[in-house]
Coordinates of C-alpha atoms in Angstrom, one line a residue:
Chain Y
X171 CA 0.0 0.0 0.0
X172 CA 1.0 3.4 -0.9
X173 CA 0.9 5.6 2.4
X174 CA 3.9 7.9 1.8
X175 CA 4.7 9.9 -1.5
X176 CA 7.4 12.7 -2.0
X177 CA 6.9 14.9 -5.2
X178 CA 9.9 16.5 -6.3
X179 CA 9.1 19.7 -8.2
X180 CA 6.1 21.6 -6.4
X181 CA 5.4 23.5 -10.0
X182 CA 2.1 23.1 -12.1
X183 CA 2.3 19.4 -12.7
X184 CA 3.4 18.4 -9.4
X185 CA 0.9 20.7 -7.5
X186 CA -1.1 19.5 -9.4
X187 CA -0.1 16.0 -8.8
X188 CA -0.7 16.4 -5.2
X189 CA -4.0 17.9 -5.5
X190 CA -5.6 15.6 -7.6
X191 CA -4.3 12.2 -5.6
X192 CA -6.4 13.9 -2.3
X193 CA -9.0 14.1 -4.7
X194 CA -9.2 11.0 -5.9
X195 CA -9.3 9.8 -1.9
X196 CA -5.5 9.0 -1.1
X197 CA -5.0 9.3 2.5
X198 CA -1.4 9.0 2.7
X199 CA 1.6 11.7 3.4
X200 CA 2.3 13.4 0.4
X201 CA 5.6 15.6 1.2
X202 CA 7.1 17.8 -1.0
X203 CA 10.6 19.1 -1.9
X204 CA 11.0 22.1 -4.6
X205 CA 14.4 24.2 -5.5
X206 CA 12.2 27.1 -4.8
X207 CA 10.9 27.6 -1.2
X208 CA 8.8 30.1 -2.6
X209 CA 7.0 27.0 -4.8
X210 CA 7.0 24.6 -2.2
X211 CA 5.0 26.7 0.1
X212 CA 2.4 27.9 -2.3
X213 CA 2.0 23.8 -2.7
X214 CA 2.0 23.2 0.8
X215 CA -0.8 26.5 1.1
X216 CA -3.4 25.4 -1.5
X217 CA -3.0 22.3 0.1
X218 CA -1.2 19.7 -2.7
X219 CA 1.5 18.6 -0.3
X220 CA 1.2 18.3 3.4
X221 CA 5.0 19.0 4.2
X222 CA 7.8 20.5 2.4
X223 CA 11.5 19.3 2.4
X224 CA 14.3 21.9 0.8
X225 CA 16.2 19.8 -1.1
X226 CA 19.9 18.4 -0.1
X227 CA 20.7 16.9 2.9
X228 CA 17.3 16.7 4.7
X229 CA 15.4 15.4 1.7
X230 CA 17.4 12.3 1.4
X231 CA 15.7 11.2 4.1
X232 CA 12.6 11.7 3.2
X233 CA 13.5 9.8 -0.3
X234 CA 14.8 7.0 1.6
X235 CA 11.3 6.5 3.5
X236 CA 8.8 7.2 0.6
X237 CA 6.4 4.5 -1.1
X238 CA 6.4 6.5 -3.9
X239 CA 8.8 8.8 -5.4
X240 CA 7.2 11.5 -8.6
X241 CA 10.0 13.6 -10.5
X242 CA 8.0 16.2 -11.5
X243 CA 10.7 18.3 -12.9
X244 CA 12.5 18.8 -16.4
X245 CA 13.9 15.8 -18.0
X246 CA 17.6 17.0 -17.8
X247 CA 17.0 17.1 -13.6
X248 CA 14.4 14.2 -14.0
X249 CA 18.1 12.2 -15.1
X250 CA 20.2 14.0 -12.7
X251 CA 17.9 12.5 -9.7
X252 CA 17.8 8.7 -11.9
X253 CA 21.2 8.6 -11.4
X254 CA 21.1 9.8 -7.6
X255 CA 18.4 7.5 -6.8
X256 CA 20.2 4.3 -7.9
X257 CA 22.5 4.8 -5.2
X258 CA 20.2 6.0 -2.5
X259 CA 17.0 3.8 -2.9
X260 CA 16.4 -0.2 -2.7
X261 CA 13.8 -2.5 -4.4
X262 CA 10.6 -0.7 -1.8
X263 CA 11.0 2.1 -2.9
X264 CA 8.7 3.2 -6.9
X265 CA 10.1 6.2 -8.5
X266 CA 7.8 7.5 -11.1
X267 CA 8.4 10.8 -13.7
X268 CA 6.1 13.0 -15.6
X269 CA 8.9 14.1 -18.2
X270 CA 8.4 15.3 -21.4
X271 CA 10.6 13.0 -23.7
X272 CA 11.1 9.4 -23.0
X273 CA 13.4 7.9 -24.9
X274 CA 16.8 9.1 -23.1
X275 CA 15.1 9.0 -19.6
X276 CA 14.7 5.1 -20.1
X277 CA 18.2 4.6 -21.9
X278 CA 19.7 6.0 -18.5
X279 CA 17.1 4.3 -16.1
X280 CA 18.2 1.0 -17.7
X281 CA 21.7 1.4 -17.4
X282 CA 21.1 2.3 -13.3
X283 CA 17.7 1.2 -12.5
X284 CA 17.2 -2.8 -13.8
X285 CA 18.2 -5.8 -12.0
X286 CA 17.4 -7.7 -9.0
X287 CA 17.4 -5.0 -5.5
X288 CA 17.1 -2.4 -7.7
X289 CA 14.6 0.5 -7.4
X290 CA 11.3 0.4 -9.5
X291 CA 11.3 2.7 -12.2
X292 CA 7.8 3.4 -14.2
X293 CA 8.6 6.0 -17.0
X294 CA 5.4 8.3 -17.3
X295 CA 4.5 11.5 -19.1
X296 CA 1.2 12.9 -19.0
X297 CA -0.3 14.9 -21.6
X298 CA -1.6 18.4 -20.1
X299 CA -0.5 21.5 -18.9
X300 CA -0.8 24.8 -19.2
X301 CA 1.1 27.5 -20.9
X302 CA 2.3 29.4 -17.1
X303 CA 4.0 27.1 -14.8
X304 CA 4.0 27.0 -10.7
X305 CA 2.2 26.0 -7.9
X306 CA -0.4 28.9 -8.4
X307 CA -1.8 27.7 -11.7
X308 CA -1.9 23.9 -9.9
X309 CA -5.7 22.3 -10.3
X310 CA -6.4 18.9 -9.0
X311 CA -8.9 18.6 -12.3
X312 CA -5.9 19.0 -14.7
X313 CA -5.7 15.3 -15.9
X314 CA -9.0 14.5 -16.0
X315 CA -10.0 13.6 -19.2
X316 CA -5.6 13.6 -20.3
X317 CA -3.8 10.9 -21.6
X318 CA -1.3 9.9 -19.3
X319 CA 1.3 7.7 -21.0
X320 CA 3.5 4.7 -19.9
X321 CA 6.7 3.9 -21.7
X322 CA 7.8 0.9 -18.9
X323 CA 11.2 -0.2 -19.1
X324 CA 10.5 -4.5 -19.2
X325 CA 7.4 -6.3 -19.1
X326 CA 7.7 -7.1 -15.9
X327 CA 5.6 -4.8 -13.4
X328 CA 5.5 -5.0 -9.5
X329 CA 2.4 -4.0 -7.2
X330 CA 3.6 -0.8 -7.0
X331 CA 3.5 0.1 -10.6
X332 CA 0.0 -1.5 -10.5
X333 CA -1.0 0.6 -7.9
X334 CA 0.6 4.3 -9.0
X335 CA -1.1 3.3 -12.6
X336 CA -4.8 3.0 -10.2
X337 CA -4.0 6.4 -8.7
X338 CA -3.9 7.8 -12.3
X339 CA -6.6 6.2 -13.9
X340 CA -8.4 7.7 -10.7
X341 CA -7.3 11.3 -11.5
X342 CA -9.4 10.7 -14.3
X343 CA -7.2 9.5 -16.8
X344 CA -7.3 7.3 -19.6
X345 CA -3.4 5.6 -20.2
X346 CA -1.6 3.9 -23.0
X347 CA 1.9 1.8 -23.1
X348 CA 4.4 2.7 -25.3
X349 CA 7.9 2.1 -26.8
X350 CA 10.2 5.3 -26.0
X351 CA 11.3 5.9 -29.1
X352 CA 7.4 5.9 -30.5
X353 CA 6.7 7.8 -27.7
X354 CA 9.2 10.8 -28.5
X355 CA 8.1 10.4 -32.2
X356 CA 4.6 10.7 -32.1
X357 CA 5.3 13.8 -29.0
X358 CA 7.2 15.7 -31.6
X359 CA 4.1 15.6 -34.0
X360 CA 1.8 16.5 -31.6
X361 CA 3.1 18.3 -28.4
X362 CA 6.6 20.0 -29.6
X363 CA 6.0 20.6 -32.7
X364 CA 2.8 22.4 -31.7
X365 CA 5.0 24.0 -29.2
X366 CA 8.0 25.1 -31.3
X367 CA 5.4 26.5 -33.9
X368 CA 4.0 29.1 -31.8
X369 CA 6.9 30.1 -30.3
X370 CA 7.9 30.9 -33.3
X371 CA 5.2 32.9 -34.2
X372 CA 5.7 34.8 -31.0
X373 CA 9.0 35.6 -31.3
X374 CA 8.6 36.6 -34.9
X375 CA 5.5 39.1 -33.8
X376 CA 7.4 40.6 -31.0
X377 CA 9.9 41.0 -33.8
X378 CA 7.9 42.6 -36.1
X379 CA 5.9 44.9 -33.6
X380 CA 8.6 46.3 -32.6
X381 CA 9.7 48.2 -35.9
X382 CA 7.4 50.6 -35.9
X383 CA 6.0 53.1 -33.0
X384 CA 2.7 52.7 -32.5
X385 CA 2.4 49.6 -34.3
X386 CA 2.6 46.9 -31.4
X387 CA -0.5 48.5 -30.0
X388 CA -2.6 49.0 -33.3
X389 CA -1.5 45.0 -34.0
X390 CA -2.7 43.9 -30.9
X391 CA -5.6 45.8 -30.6
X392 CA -7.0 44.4 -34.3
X393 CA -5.2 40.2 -33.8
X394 CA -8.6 38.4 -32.7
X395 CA -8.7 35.0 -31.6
X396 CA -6.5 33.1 -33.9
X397 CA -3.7 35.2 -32.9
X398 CA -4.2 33.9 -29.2
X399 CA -4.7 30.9 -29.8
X400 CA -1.8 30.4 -32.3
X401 CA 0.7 32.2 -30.0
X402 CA -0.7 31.0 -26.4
X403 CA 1.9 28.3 -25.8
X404 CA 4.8 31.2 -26.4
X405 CA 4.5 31.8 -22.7
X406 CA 5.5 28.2 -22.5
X407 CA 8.8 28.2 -20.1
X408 CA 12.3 27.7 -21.7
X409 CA 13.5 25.8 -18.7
X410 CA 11.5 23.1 -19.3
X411 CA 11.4 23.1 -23.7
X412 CA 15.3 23.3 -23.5
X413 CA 15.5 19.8 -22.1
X414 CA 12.7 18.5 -24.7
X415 CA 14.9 20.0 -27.4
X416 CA 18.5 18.5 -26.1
X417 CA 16.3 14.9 -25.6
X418 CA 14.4 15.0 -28.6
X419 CA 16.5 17.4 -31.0
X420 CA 16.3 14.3 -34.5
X421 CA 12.2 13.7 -34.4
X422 CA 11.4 17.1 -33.4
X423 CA 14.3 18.8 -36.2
X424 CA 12.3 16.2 -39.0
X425 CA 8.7 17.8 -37.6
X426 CA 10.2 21.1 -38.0
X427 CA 11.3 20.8 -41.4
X428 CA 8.4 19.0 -42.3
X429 CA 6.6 22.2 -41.7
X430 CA 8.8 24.1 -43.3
X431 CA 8.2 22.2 -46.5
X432 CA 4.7 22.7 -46.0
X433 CA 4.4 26.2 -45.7
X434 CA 6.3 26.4 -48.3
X435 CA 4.0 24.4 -50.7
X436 CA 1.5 26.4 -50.0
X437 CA 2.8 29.7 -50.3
X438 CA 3.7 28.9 -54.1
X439 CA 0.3 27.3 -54.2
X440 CA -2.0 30.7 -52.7
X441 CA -3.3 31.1 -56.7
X442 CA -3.2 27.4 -57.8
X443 CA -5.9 24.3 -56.9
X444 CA -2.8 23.1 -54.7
X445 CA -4.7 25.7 -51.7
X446 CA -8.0 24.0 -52.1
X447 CA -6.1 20.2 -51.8
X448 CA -4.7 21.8 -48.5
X449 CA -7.9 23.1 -47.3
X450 CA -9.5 19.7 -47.8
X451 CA -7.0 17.9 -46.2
X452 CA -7.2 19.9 -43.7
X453 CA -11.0 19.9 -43.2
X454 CA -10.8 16.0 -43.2
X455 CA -8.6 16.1 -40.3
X456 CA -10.8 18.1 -38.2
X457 CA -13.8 16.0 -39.0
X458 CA -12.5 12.8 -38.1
X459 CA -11.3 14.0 -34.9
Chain Q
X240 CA -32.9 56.7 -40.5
X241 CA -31.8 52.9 -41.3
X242 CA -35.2 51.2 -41.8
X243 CA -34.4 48.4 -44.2
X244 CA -31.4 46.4 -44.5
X245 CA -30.5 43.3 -46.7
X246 CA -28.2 40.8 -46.1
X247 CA -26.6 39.6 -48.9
X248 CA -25.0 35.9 -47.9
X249 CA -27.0 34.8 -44.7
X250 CA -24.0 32.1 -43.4
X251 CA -22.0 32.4 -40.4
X252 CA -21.2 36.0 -40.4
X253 CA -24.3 37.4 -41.9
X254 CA -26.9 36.1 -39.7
X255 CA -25.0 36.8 -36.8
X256 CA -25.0 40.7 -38.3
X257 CA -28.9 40.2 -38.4
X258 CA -29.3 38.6 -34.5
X259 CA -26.2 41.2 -33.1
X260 CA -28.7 44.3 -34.8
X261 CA -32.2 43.0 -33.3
X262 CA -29.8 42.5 -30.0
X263 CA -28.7 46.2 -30.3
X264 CA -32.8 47.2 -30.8
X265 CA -33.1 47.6 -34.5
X266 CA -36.5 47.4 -35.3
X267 CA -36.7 48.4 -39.0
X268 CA -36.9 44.7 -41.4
X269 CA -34.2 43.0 -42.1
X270 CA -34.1 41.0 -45.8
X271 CA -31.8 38.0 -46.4
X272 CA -30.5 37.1 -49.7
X273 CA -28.2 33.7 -49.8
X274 CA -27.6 31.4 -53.2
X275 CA -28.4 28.5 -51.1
X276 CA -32.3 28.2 -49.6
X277 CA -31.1 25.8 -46.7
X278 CA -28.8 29.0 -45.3
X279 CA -31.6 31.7 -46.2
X280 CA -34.3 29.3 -44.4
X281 CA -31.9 28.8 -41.5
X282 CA -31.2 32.2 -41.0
X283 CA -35.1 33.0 -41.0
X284 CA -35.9 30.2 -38.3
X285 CA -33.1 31.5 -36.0
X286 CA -34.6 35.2 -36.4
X287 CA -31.6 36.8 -38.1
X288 CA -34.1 37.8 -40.9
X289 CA -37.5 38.7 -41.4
X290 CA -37.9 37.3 -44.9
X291 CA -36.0 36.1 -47.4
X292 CA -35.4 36.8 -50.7
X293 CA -34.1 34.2 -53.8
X294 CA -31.3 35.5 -55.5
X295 CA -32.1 37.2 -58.9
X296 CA -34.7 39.1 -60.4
X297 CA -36.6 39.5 -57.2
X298 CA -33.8 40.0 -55.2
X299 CA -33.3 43.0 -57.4
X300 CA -36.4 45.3 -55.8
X301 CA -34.8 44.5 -52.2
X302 CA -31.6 46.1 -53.3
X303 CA -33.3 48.7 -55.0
X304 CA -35.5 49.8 -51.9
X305 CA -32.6 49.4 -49.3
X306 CA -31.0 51.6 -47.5
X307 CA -28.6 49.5 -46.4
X308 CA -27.1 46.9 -48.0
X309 CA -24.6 44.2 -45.8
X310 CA -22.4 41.7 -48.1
X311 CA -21.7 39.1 -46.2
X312 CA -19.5 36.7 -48.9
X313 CA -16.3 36.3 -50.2
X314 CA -14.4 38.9 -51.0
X315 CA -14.9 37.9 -54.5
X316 CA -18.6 37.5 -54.5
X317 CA -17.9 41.3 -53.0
X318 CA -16.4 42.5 -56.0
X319 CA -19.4 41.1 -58.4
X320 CA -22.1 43.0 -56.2
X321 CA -19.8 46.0 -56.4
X322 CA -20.2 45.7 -60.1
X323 CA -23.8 45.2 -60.0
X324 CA -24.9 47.6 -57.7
X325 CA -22.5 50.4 -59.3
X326 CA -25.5 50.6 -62.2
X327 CA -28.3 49.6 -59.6
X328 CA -28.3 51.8 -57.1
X329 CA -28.5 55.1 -55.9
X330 CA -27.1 57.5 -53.6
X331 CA -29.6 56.5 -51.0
X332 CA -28.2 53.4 -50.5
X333 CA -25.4 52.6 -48.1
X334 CA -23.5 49.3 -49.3
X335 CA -21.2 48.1 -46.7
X336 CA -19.3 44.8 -46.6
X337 CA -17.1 42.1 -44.2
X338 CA -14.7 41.1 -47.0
X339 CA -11.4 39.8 -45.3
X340 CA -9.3 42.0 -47.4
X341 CA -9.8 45.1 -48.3
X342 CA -7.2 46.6 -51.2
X343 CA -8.7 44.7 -54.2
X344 CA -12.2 45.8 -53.0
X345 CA -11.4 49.3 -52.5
X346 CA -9.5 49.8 -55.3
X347 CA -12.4 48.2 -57.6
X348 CA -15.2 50.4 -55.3
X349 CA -13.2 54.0 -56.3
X350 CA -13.8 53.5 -59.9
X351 CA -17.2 52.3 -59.9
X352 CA -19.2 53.7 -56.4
X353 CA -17.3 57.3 -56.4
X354 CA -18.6 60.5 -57.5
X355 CA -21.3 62.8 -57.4
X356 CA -24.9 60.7 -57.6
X357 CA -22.9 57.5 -57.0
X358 CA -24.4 54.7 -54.3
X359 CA -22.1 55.3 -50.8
X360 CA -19.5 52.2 -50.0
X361 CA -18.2 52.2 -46.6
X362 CA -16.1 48.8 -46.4
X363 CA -15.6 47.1 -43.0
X364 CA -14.1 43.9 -41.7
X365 CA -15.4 42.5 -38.6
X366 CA -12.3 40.7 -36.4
X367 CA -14.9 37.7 -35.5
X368 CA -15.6 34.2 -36.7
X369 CA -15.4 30.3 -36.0
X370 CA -14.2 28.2 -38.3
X371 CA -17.1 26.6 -39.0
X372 CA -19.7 28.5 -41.2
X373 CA -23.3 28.8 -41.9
X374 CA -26.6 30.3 -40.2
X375 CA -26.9 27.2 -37.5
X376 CA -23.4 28.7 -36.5
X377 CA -25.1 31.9 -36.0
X378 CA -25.0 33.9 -32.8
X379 CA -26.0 37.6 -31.4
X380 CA -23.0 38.0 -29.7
X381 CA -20.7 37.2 -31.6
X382 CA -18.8 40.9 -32.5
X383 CA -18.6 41.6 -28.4
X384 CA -15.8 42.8 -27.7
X385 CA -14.7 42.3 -31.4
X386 CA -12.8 44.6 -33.4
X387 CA -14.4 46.0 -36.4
X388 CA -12.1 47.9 -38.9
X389 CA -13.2 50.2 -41.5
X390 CA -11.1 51.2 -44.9
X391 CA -13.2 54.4 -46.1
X392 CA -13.1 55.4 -49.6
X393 CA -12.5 59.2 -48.8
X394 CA -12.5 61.7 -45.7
X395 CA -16.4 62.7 -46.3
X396 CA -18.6 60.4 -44.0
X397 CA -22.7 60.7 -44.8
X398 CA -25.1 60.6 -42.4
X399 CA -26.1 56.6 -43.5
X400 CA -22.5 56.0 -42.8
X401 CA -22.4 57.9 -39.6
X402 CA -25.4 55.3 -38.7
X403 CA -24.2 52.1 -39.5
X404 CA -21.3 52.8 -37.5
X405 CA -23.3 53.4 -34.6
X406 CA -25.3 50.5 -35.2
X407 CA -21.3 48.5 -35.1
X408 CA -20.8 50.0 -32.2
X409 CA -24.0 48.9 -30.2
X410 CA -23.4 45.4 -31.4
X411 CA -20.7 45.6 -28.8
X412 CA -17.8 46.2 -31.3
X413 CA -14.6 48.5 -30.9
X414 CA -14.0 50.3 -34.3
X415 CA -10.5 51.4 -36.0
X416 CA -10.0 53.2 -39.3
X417 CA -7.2 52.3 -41.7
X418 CA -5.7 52.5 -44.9
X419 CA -6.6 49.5 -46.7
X420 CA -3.6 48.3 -47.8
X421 CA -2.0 48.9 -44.2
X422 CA -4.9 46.8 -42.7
X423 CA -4.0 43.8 -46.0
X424 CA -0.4 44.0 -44.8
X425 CA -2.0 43.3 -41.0
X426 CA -4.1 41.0 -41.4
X427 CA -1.9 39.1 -43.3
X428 CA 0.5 38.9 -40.3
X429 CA -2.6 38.6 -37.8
X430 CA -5.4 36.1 -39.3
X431 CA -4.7 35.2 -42.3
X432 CA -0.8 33.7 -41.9
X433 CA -2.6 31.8 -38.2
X434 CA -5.2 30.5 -40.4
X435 CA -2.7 29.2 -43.7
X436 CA -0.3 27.9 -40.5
X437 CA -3.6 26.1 -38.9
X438 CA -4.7 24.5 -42.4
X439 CA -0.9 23.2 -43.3
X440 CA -0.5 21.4 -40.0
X441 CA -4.0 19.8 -39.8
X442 CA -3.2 18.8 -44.1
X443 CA 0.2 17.8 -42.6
X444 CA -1.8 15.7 -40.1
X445 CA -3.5 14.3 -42.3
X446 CA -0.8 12.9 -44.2
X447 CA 1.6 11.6 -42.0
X448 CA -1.2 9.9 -39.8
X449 CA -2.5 8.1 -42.9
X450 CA 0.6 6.4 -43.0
X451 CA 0.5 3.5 -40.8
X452 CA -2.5 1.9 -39.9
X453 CA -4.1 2.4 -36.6
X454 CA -1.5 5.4 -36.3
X455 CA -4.6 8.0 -36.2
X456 CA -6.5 6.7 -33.9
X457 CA -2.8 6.3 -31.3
X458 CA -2.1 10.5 -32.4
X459 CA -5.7 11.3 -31.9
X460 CA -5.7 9.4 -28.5
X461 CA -2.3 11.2 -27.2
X462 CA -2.8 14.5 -29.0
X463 CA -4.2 17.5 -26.0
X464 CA -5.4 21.0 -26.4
X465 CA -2.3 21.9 -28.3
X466 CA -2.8 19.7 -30.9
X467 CA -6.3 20.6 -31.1
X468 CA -5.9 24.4 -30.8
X469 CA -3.5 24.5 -33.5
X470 CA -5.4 23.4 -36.3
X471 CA -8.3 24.4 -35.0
X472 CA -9.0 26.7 -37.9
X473 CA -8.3 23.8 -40.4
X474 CA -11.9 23.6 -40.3
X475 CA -12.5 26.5 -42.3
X476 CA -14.0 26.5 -45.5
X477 CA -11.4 27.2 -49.0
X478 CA -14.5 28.8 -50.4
X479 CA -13.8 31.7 -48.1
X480 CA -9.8 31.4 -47.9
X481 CA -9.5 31.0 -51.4
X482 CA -10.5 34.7 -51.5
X483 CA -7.9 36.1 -49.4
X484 CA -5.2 34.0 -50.9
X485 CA -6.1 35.6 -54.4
X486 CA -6.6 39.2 -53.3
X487 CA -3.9 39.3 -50.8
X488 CA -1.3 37.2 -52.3
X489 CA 2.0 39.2 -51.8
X490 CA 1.6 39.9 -48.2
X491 CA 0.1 36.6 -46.9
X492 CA 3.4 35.7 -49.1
X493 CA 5.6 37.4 -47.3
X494 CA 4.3 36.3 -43.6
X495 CA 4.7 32.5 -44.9
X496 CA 8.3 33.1 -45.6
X497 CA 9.1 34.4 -43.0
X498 CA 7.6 31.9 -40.8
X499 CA 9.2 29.3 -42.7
X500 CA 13.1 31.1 -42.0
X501 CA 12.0 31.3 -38.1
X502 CA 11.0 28.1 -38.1
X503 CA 14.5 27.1 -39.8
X504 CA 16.0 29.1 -37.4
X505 CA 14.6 27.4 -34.8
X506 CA 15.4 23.9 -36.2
X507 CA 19.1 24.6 -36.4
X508 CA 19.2 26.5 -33.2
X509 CA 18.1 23.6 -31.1
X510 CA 20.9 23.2 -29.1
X511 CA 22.0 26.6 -29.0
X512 CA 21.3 29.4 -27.1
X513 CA 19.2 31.0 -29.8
X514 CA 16.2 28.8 -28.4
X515 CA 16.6 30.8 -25.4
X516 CA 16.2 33.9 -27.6
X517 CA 13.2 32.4 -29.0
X518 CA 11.8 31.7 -26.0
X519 CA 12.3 34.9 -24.2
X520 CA 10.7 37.2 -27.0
X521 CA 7.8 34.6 -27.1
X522 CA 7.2 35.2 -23.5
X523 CA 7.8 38.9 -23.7
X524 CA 5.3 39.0 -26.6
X525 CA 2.7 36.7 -24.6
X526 CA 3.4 39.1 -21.2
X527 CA 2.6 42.7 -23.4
X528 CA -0.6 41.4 -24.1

């Protein structure tokens, strides 16, 4: 039975985390241990973790005596504390992650994680978020409906992967298993891409406003909803999209320049029947949705 | 006084001009005209219009007794009413529009609507939509809070004009003047490059998910609110886009490539600092607004 959790990372996700296992009726200790104190209370305030640990010396402990361990941090840190763990933490202990990329979390993890003694690793990566990070934004109803994904390292799978995979599906998510490497493909189709895109677009307005006075302000004032909607993920944090983009630079480059090609074909297409075989295509998609 | 008004193209746009003016207290009658009897009928049923009028030889007494006249199609079915009305009608009639671009349609309107004795134009462009169209897509209160721009032929502004910018303005709209080639070279940047960017990912979609079986139903299953935001407007209609893409063809151009060399940009700058750079004018532009 899972009775004691430590979430490391107090931000959105793991807030949020927090928030929605006491909705879904776990009883347990859920402690948590954030780089920013600042983050770690707000968690511990709207109520997602019931303690706070700062990190270093007094945390170990409290890694040491968890049920349940939830890296709810970057993937570059996520694989810092992988390789940490596999000293600290025996075969009682499950650690969990809700990183972004897959492929090179599990590479590590089964270079330091697999074998007999070893700590229980269950890869995981939920899909949903929002564009502004921390604590603040946290909401315990921010998986349900989500996709939570699995991409577990061997076949095998202990009580306590059973049971962490219950406590999702009681957030309210539906899951799927996966390879890694699918799992980073098909996320650079439709999560970084989508990402990268409107960055791009952001960075590109805020380019563009900017060479004339007065011309941020008339921009904005006439850009309606697309505009919003295509440039709401540029407030996306590069702290965390840096570490997608070292982890999953090859599918998310070929994404990229897929895009690239496309825009392209139909910029040489705006007076030709090549638009209208766009526009179809297009419309297809959204109706089969 | 404004007493009779028809709406020429009773779809998404023009019924919700006809529900958005008995919402602001227009009492006068409102006349639809639409090629297709399904839209005309819908519009009637959902109280957008009082009657409604086949296209043709009896639609031509509605025009002629109008005084004011909405066009509510594409921006080429614009252009052909412009033509028409230029020997139909009068200087008692106000024609107005809510073509997406406004140079070709301006430019056409000065040599046929101004002079002495000539019909009045006043071309507008409501900043509202969904991207899917017709009358059962209608809604009152749709152009709250909306931007509506005007391109005005010349300085002079009579009394009708005066009116059914009033009439804007009670819908719940905000209203800016411009230069109609300044607001092509916009909305280029602002809805019509979002909406070319939303088609070519959903097409893209499309494509690549066609490739493997049982591949669309895993990306569909995976794929959140970014996904689905982002090609969001693949729904739209080429009927309508096809339009812009002809009359607007340099500058919707222009905000393609671009896109395409920030997207490169982007792609080679992966695991540089330039994603940083990205990423920090994204946020700065998503902060400002």
């Amino acid at each position: 039975m899972m009775e004691r959790v430590v979430i490391v990372g107090t931000g959105l996700i793991g807030a949020s985390v927090g928030l929605a296992l006491r909705e879904a009726g776990f009883i347990g200790t859920i402690v948590g241990v954030d780089a920013s104190a600042g983050e770690a209370a707000e968690a511990k305030r709207i109520g997602a973790v019931d303690r706070t640990v700062a990190p270093g010396h007094r945390a170990l402990k409290a890694y040491m005596t968890a049920d349940a361990i939830v890296l709810a941090i970057p993937v570059m840190a996520i694989m810092h504390w992988i390789d940490q763990f596999a000293e600290l933490l025996g075969p009682h202990t499950l650690v969990t992650d809700v990183g972004s990329t897959k492929l090179a979390i599990c590479d590590l993890a089964r270079t330091r994680f697999v074998g007999v003694g070893r700590v229980r690793f269950l890869p995981g990566h939920p899909m949903a978020g929002k564009e502004s990070g921390g604590a603040a934004m946290a909401d315990g109803k921010l998986f349900q409906g989500a996709m939570w994904l699995f991409t577990p390292l061997d076949e095998a799978e202990t009580e306590p992967e059973t049971e962490w995979r219950r406590w999702v599906e009681r957030m309210g998510c539906r899951t799927m298993d996966l390879d890694a490497a699918r799992h980073d493909r098909i996320c650079a189709w439709v999560s970084h891409l989508p990402q990268m895109v409107s960055t791009a677009m952001a960075a590109m307005f805020e380019d563009e406003f900017a060479q004339e006075p007065g011309m941020a302000e008339e921009f904005r004032a006439i850009g309606g909803r697309a505009l919003r909607e295509m440039t709401r993920l540029g407030a996306s944090p590069y702290s965390m999209w840096r570490d997608v983009a070292q982890t999953n630079t090859q599918p998310l480059a070929a994404t990229l320049f897929a895009l690239e090609q496309r825009l392209a074909h139909l910029r040489e297409n705006l007076k030709t029947p090549g638009l209208r075989e766009e526009f179809v295509k297009a419309n297809r998609f959204r109706r089969e949705r």
